[in-house]
C-alpha atoms as one frame of an Amber mdcrd trajectory, in Angstrom:
protein
 128.192  79.497  86.811 125.024  81.580  86.427 123.139  80.220  89.477 125.232
  78.565  92.178 124.171  78.870  95.834 126.998  79.252  98.328 125.837  76.188
 100.250 127.149  73.955  97.436 130.699  75.122  98.162 130.524  74.524 101.911
 130.492  70.739 102.122 133.889  69.823 100.679 135.515  69.939 104.135 132.409
  69.966 106.324 132.622  67.971 109.564 130.693  67.179 112.740 132.330  69.982
 114.703 131.202  72.581 112.154 127.716  71.068 112.098 127.472  71.312 115.892
 128.526  74.974 115.786 126.037  75.718 113.000 123.205  74.099 114.967 124.093
  76.043 118.119 124.302  79.287 116.124 120.963  78.523 114.463 119.311  77.948
 117.838 120.669  81.245 119.148 119.647  83.257 116.099 116.210  81.636 116.050
 115.572  82.792 119.607 116.895  86.281 118.765 114.706  86.465 115.650 111.433
  85.643 117.428 110.730  88.987 119.149 112.247  90.985 116.291 110.122  89.282
 113.633 106.916  89.963 115.587 107.932  93.538 116.412 108.831  94.360 112.804
 105.511  93.025 111.542 103.440  94.884 114.145 105.330  98.129 113.494 104.682
  97.652 109.757 100.920  97.538 110.310 100.683  93.752 109.938  99.833  90.874
 112.238 102.760  89.467 114.251 102.616  86.102 112.499 103.473  87.816 109.187
 106.942  88.536 110.552 107.418  85.018 111.911 106.226  83.374 108.683 108.612
  85.591 106.712 111.537  84.718 108.992 110.783  80.995 108.537 110.120  80.870
 104.795 112.337  83.672 103.487 115.047  82.910 106.056 115.344  79.295 104.925
 115.263  80.195 101.208 117.893  82.928 101.541 120.235  80.588 103.433 119.595
  77.701 101.027 119.978  79.699  97.785 122.021  82.760  98.777 125.541  83.857
  97.930 126.769  84.314 101.518 127.875  81.605 103.931 126.450  83.167 107.081
 123.843  85.773 106.166 120.479  85.496 107.949 117.435  86.672 106.026 114.028
  87.756 107.245 111.954  90.854 108.007 114.101  93.909 108.681 113.651  97.176
 110.495 114.627  99.075 107.358 111.367  97.962 105.712 109.052  99.158 108.492
 108.512 102.684 107.198 108.043 101.574 103.579 105.744  98.662 104.381 103.619
 100.712 106.780 103.139 103.369 104.109 102.143 100.778 101.494  99.697  99.093
 103.861  98.079 102.388 104.826  97.789 103.655 101.264  97.125 100.496  99.244
  96.152  97.767 101.736  97.699  94.429 102.712  96.647  92.641  99.496  98.545
  95.159  97.388 101.549  94.908  99.729 101.721  91.224  98.781 101.730  92.206
  95.093 104.461  94.817  95.680 106.558  92.275  97.598 106.294  89.702  94.807
 107.151  92.344  92.189 110.179  93.438  94.241 111.310  89.816  94.148 111.108
  89.849  90.352 113.192  93.040  90.234 115.781  91.532  92.593 116.092  88.424
  90.422 116.555  90.603  87.333 119.218  92.661  89.139 121.106  89.488  90.000
 120.606  87.904  86.563 121.990  90.994  84.824 124.958  91.029  87.243 124.046
  94.354  88.811 125.007  93.340  92.338 128.267  95.267  92.268 126.494  98.487
  91.221 124.820  98.723  94.619 128.272  99.291  96.104 128.536 102.511  94.113
 125.874 104.200  96.238 127.772 106.802  98.309 128.192 106.267 102.047 126.585
 109.650 102.761 123.369 108.536 101.050 123.308 105.207 102.911 123.928 106.837
 106.308 121.322 109.512 105.605 118.459 107.158 104.793 119.506 104.580 107.416
 119.385 107.215 110.148 116.125 108.544 108.733 114.525 105.100 108.832 115.826
 104.511 112.373 114.333 107.840 113.466 110.956 106.968 111.948 110.990 103.530
 113.579 111.525 105.168 116.954 108.753 107.677 116.238 106.340 104.907 115.267
 106.903 103.112 118.591 106.075 106.072 120.839 102.400 105.071 120.727 102.901
 101.625 122.277 105.884 102.675 124.397 103.708 105.182 126.262 100.456 103.236
 125.807  98.771 106.149 124.034  95.146 105.800 122.977  95.563 106.134 119.218
  93.404 104.059 116.923  95.776 104.265 113.915  99.068 106.059 113.412  99.442
 108.033 110.155 102.341 107.063 107.921 103.471 110.646 107.175 105.767 112.499
 109.549 103.826 115.679 110.313 100.415 113.972 110.737 102.118 111.377 112.981
 103.648 114.083 115.177 100.311 115.891 115.374  98.506 112.663 116.326 101.042
 111.907 119.063 100.739 115.457 120.410  96.950 115.279 120.524  97.089 111.964
 122.408  99.804 113.050 124.853  97.331 113.164 127.765  96.381 109.486 127.327
  99.647 108.016 128.633  99.279 104.570 130.220 101.707 104.561 133.142 101.687
 100.759 133.301 102.706 100.509 129.645 105.384 103.165 130.153 106.741 101.266
 133.179 106.854  97.959 131.266 108.515  99.606 128.236 111.054 101.502 130.360
 111.835  98.394 132.372 112.257  96.346 129.190 114.696  98.730 127.596 116.590
  99.105 130.888 116.888  95.317 131.131 118.120  95.073 127.517 120.811  97.682
 128.166 121.793  96.027 131.466 122.035  92.644 129.752 124.220  94.141 127.021
 126.573  95.873 129.464 127.039  92.931 131.822 126.564  90.033 129.412 130.129
  88.791 129.816 129.625  88.372 133.587 126.463  86.313 133.353 128.111  82.943
 132.820 126.077  80.528 130.719 123.192  83.016 130.558 125.301  85.321 128.388
 124.267  83.209 125.377 120.663  84.356 125.800 119.824  87.623 123.986 118.690
  90.564 126.099 115.689  91.218 123.861 114.269  87.755 124.568 114.928  88.086
 128.304 113.172  91.472 128.362 110.189  90.108 126.414 109.819  87.050 128.701
 110.172  89.057 131.925 107.704  91.699 130.712 105.219  89.000 129.689 105.436
  87.245 133.076 105.047  90.489 135.049 102.154  91.685 132.897 100.354  88.344
 133.191 100.907  87.825 136.924  99.940  91.372 137.864  97.195  91.504 135.213
  98.330  94.932 134.084  95.817  96.848 131.922  97.984  97.216 128.818  97.693
  96.013 125.228  99.142  92.599 124.384  99.347  90.554 121.184  96.237  88.622
 122.186  94.093  91.674 122.945  94.985  93.423 119.688  95.602  90.596 117.222
  93.950  87.575 118.841  97.215  85.650 119.231  99.360  83.757 116.733  98.151
  80.684 114.804 100.020  77.447 115.577 101.419  76.389 112.199 102.322  77.894
 108.859  99.634  79.363 106.582  98.490  77.513 103.499  99.496  78.602 100.020
  97.064  81.235  98.785  97.116  82.755  95.322  97.506  86.533  95.229  94.769
  88.131  93.092  96.538  90.265  90.489  95.205  92.567  87.791  96.920  95.184
  85.683  94.626  97.908  87.047  96.122  97.443  90.534  99.565  95.979  89.745
 100.643  99.035  87.731 100.404 101.197  90.844 102.650  98.779  92.735 105.641
  99.105  90.404 107.084 102.181  92.139 106.676 100.767  95.700 108.128  97.463
  94.481 111.184  99.224  93.054 111.662 100.961  96.394 111.448  97.641  98.244
 113.860  96.017  95.776 116.407  98.829  95.984 116.280  98.960  99.774 116.422
  95.172 100.030 119.425  95.008  97.696 121.312  97.700  99.609 120.514  96.205
 103.003 121.353  92.607 102.063 124.612  93.397 100.258 125.793  95.730 103.020
 125.031  92.972 105.492 126.891  90.417 103.362 129.951  92.688 103.177 129.957
  93.082 106.955 129.725  89.296 107.320 132.633  88.856 104.889 134.803  90.915
 107.209 134.007  88.598 110.113 134.585  85.253 108.369 137.235  86.418 105.841
 135.242  85.184 102.863 133.768  86.834  99.775 130.066  86.617  99.021 128.519
  86.379  95.553 126.438  89.558  95.347 124.469  88.532  92.260 123.600  85.115
  93.695 122.512  86.825  96.901 120.191  89.153  94.991 118.608  86.261  93.125
 118.053  84.380  96.391 116.505  87.482  97.951 114.284  87.763  94.891 113.073
  84.170  95.090 112.344  84.584  98.818 110.318  87.730  98.205 108.337  86.076
  95.420 107.452  83.053  97.575 106.644  84.631 100.965 103.640  86.755  99.828
 101.835  83.540  98.854 102.103  82.506 102.514 100.953  85.876 103.950 104.528
  87.062 104.464 106.153  90.492 104.224 109.286  91.782 102.429 112.540  90.138
 103.488 116.229  90.951 103.198 119.547  90.275 104.893 119.532  91.382 108.524
 122.676  92.800 110.073 121.906  92.174 113.767 120.932  88.525 113.271 123.809
  87.897 110.854 126.355  89.280 113.321 124.774  87.168 116.079 125.033  84.155
 113.773 128.742  84.730 113.154 129.530  85.434 116.807 127.745  82.190 117.737
 130.164  80.188 115.598 128.281  79.717 112.305 130.354  78.932 109.239 127.835
  77.705 106.633 124.226  78.378 105.536 123.136  75.376 107.646 122.908  77.783
 110.611 120.372  79.923 108.748 118.272  76.882 107.905 118.374  75.756 111.552
 117.286  79.249 112.647 114.186  78.914 110.436 113.445  75.433 111.814 113.715
  76.751 115.383 111.131  79.430 114.625 108.876  76.834 112.996 109.043  74.613
 116.088 108.296  77.589 118.349 105.243  78.453 116.236 104.005  74.849 116.355
 104.324  74.336 120.092 104.501  77.749 121.781 102.225  79.994 119.682  99.461
  80.176 122.338 101.923  81.693 124.824 102.535  84.667 122.533  99.098  86.177
 123.206 100.315  87.550 126.553 103.363  89.385 125.160 102.856  93.116 125.932
 103.159  95.471 122.979 104.976  97.963 125.211 107.827  95.474 125.573 108.019
  94.943 121.785 108.020  98.742 121.352 110.986  98.952 123.722 112.805  96.285
 121.706 112.214  98.248 118.502 113.393 101.457 120.187 116.614  99.663 121.056
 116.924  98.269 117.513 116.352 101.736 116.013 119.023 103.271 118.223 121.581
 100.644 117.218 120.515 100.807 113.590 121.341 104.500 113.193 124.891 105.799
 112.845 124.273 108.813 115.050 127.958 109.516 115.640 128.231 110.541 111.999
 125.916 113.468 112.773 128.107 114.500 115.714 131.226 114.330 113.522 129.698
 116.209 110.567 132.000 119.193 111.056 134.938 116.954 110.109 133.573 116.427
 106.602 133.366 118.697 103.582 130.275 120.815 102.981 128.935 118.701 100.058
 129.070 115.566 102.250 127.211 117.350 105.036 124.557 118.654 102.652 124.045
 115.180 101.146 123.709 113.289 104.422 121.421 115.877 106.036 119.266 116.229
 102.911 118.758 112.473 102.599 117.959 112.217 106.320 115.445 115.078 106.219
 113.763 113.856 103.024 113.523 110.300 104.365 111.802 111.555 107.506 109.554
 114.203 105.973 108.785 112.914 102.476 109.724 109.496 101.163 112.697 107.137
 100.985 112.594 106.996  97.186 112.740 110.779  96.880 115.507 110.896  99.492
 117.691 108.375  97.629 117.079 110.075  94.276 118.018 113.506  95.651 120.968
 112.031  97.526 122.318 110.324  94.407 121.849 113.546  92.430 123.758 115.558
  95.031 126.501 112.929  95.171 126.674 112.913  91.363 127.019 116.690  91.181
 129.649 116.653  93.931 131.603 113.930  92.158 131.555 115.800  88.841 132.714
 118.985  90.542 135.573 117.233  92.316 136.779 115.372  89.230 136.552 118.501
  87.107 138.530 120.422  89.731 141.284 117.791  89.551 141.613 118.282  85.799
 143.971 121.110  84.875 145.820 122.644  81.979 149.393 123.972  82.176 151.507
 125.834  79.650 154.654 123.883  78.750 157.548 126.343  79.136 161.174 126.438
  78.051 162.371 125.617  81.568 160.799 122.160  81.356 161.478 121.736  77.616
 164.552 123.733  76.457 163.726 123.129  72.787 160.775 125.487  73.168 163.179
 128.403  73.713 163.922 128.498  69.991 160.246 128.291  69.053 158.856 131.321
  70.876 156.107 132.915  68.841 155.763 129.818  66.650 154.132 127.345  69.027
 151.819 127.249  72.057 152.249 123.984  73.984 149.837 122.843  76.689 149.986
 119.883  79.066 146.585 118.595  80.253 146.073 116.476  83.380 143.134 114.443
  84.671 140.002 113.749  82.643 138.484 115.522  79.674 134.760 114.932  80.101
 131.562 116.977  79.943 132.363 118.570  83.303 135.880 119.651  82.312 135.641
 120.673  78.632 136.087 124.282  79.731 139.846 123.571  79.769 139.863 123.152
  75.993 137.402 125.991  75.494 139.910 128.377  77.125 142.577 127.199  74.677
 140.125 127.645  71.812 139.603 131.263  72.830 143.367 131.971  72.642 144.595
 130.125  69.566 148.175 130.811  68.421 148.988 131.963  64.906 151.178 129.035
  63.808 151.126 125.803  65.897 149.052 124.434  68.776 150.442 121.413  70.648
 148.399 119.426  73.193 150.170 116.927  75.434 147.564 114.381  76.641 150.010
 111.936  78.199 148.566 112.584  81.696 144.926 112.393  80.608 143.432 109.179
  82.006 139.929 109.459  80.568 138.092 111.164  77.711 134.345 110.862  77.204
 132.345 111.556  74.041 131.803 115.212  75.015 135.527 115.643  75.577 136.331
 113.963  72.263 133.860 116.224  70.439 135.506 119.281  72.002 138.966 118.087
  70.879 137.591 117.490  67.372 136.059 120.983  67.316 139.399 122.452  68.395
 141.180 120.567  65.621 138.614 121.791  63.078 138.972 125.387  64.251 142.759
 125.129  63.870 142.277 123.825  60.329 139.959 126.727  59.450 142.452 129.268
  60.840 145.398 127.469  59.229 147.007 126.662  62.573 149.041 123.442  62.784
 147.417 121.091  65.293 149.563 118.493  67.103 148.494 115.924  69.684 151.047
 114.078  71.822 150.838 111.195  74.265 147.392 109.920  73.225 147.279 106.465
  74.791 145.066 103.787  76.391 141.430 104.867  76.882 141.799 108.303  75.197
 143.363 106.642  72.144 140.613 104.020  72.046 137.780 106.570  72.045 139.662
 108.660  69.466 139.741 105.604  67.208 136.088 104.693  67.776 134.938 108.252
  67.112 136.892 108.411  63.825 138.999 111.332  65.076 142.304 109.538  64.361
 141.331 108.960  60.728 140.592 112.672  60.275 144.059 113.763  61.399 146.969
 114.164  58.934 149.907 111.780  59.492 152.153 114.522  60.870 149.739 115.548
  63.660 150.068 112.614  66.084 153.189 111.949  68.178 153.919 109.588  71.105
 155.199 112.312  73.464 155.697 116.068  73.741 159.437 115.903  73.004 158.940
 114.258  69.621 156.141 116.729  68.878 158.411 119.706  69.611 161.214 118.177
  67.480 158.794 117.802  64.572 157.931 121.517  64.767 161.636 122.415  65.034
 162.496 120.549  61.821 159.479 121.778  59.879
């Protein structure tokens, strides 16, 4: 079926016990999502409510329409760098346009069944840009972590470093103490969570945020809070508001929208695959992309930000006992209730504590051990991962992915071409050749004959025999159009020089492309044989 949300397949054996577990998981994830949603929005240059609104609206839509049983959608740390850059360069109104356009691209990707293609992106590229994004998230939080007096952080790496350096003497020791205490409490909670009894169900990030808020309020510490910078969070969801669009502005949002769509697709499908491993189920990647697309089209009309599948909240959802998308819907309802009844309390949340939470998220987001273990990998892998990381940090994620894919493509071609080889068939392997010395040159080709390996045939072309050339292609698994053209050129050259040309073992894909290209029809009847033995016998009896 073209459009079939996973939730429709979850009710055939659904019972009260599963519903209770889903509700409990939804409550847990909703509490976990609260500080993260606000922190992601603030770090992206938006108001904190943008993250909460996105978690509520996009989170419910992704769970309701998605192709995974347990994936939780909402704002993600991976988007921070991209969104911040769009906001700084084009403004919030154009971010809403880019988000809606990215939703259209995601729907098209799912509709054209392109979900599986995302899996073809090499691991080195994914690790490179993931670590790069994590590094930039950490860099962006230094300002609030240390309480530096910086009016606005630049989006680019070098200007950001220069701005931080120039403001290094404006450290707020109270903010630094709150941030350091928050991250210490999060780590402590993580290490000793199993010994905390019933409290172990509470996430360390929420505990750190609550404790930091209480201490800051009671002691009246002179540090920035949500209320002092953003004026608090409105109690209730925003009203639908049409996004003003015109071609003069929308055309400049196509490239940022493609970046958001690509990153959202990668992030959500990676998250869904991780979730599959936990629950031993298989997600529908194309359905998931279409759900992500719908969510990203809808949320901008309610002042939201880009959304995707979120690994940390999805894993929390699974570990809390969730088994159906009901948990994701409950998580959105929990956030909605918190906004309705507890929004005024958010004004006292210190930004230093949220910066500490994001520092912790960035550290866990990056696969830093891969950098330590780089010496275990081949040089092309090392070059790819380090290039993508450096380009993500210094230039742009889009450029980094493009260069990374190019490097991976070149590496792949080189490796496949190196696996293809050509051997001379000798009399030891085929005794019948002993009586044909000087009359026939027989070659056995292995691997693939494609544009990166046509040099194998070009070497044969440079040393043509005087009477008969035999090619055994039994061990050739793939031939592309360039390879087929090279074989045809070799056959034509043999015809011009009056050399008998014989092909043996042409089967499966090579035979199919030979038929489609018309090469088979151009060959005389006595030139094609099923194997090398019958080809040699034909030369013997000629």
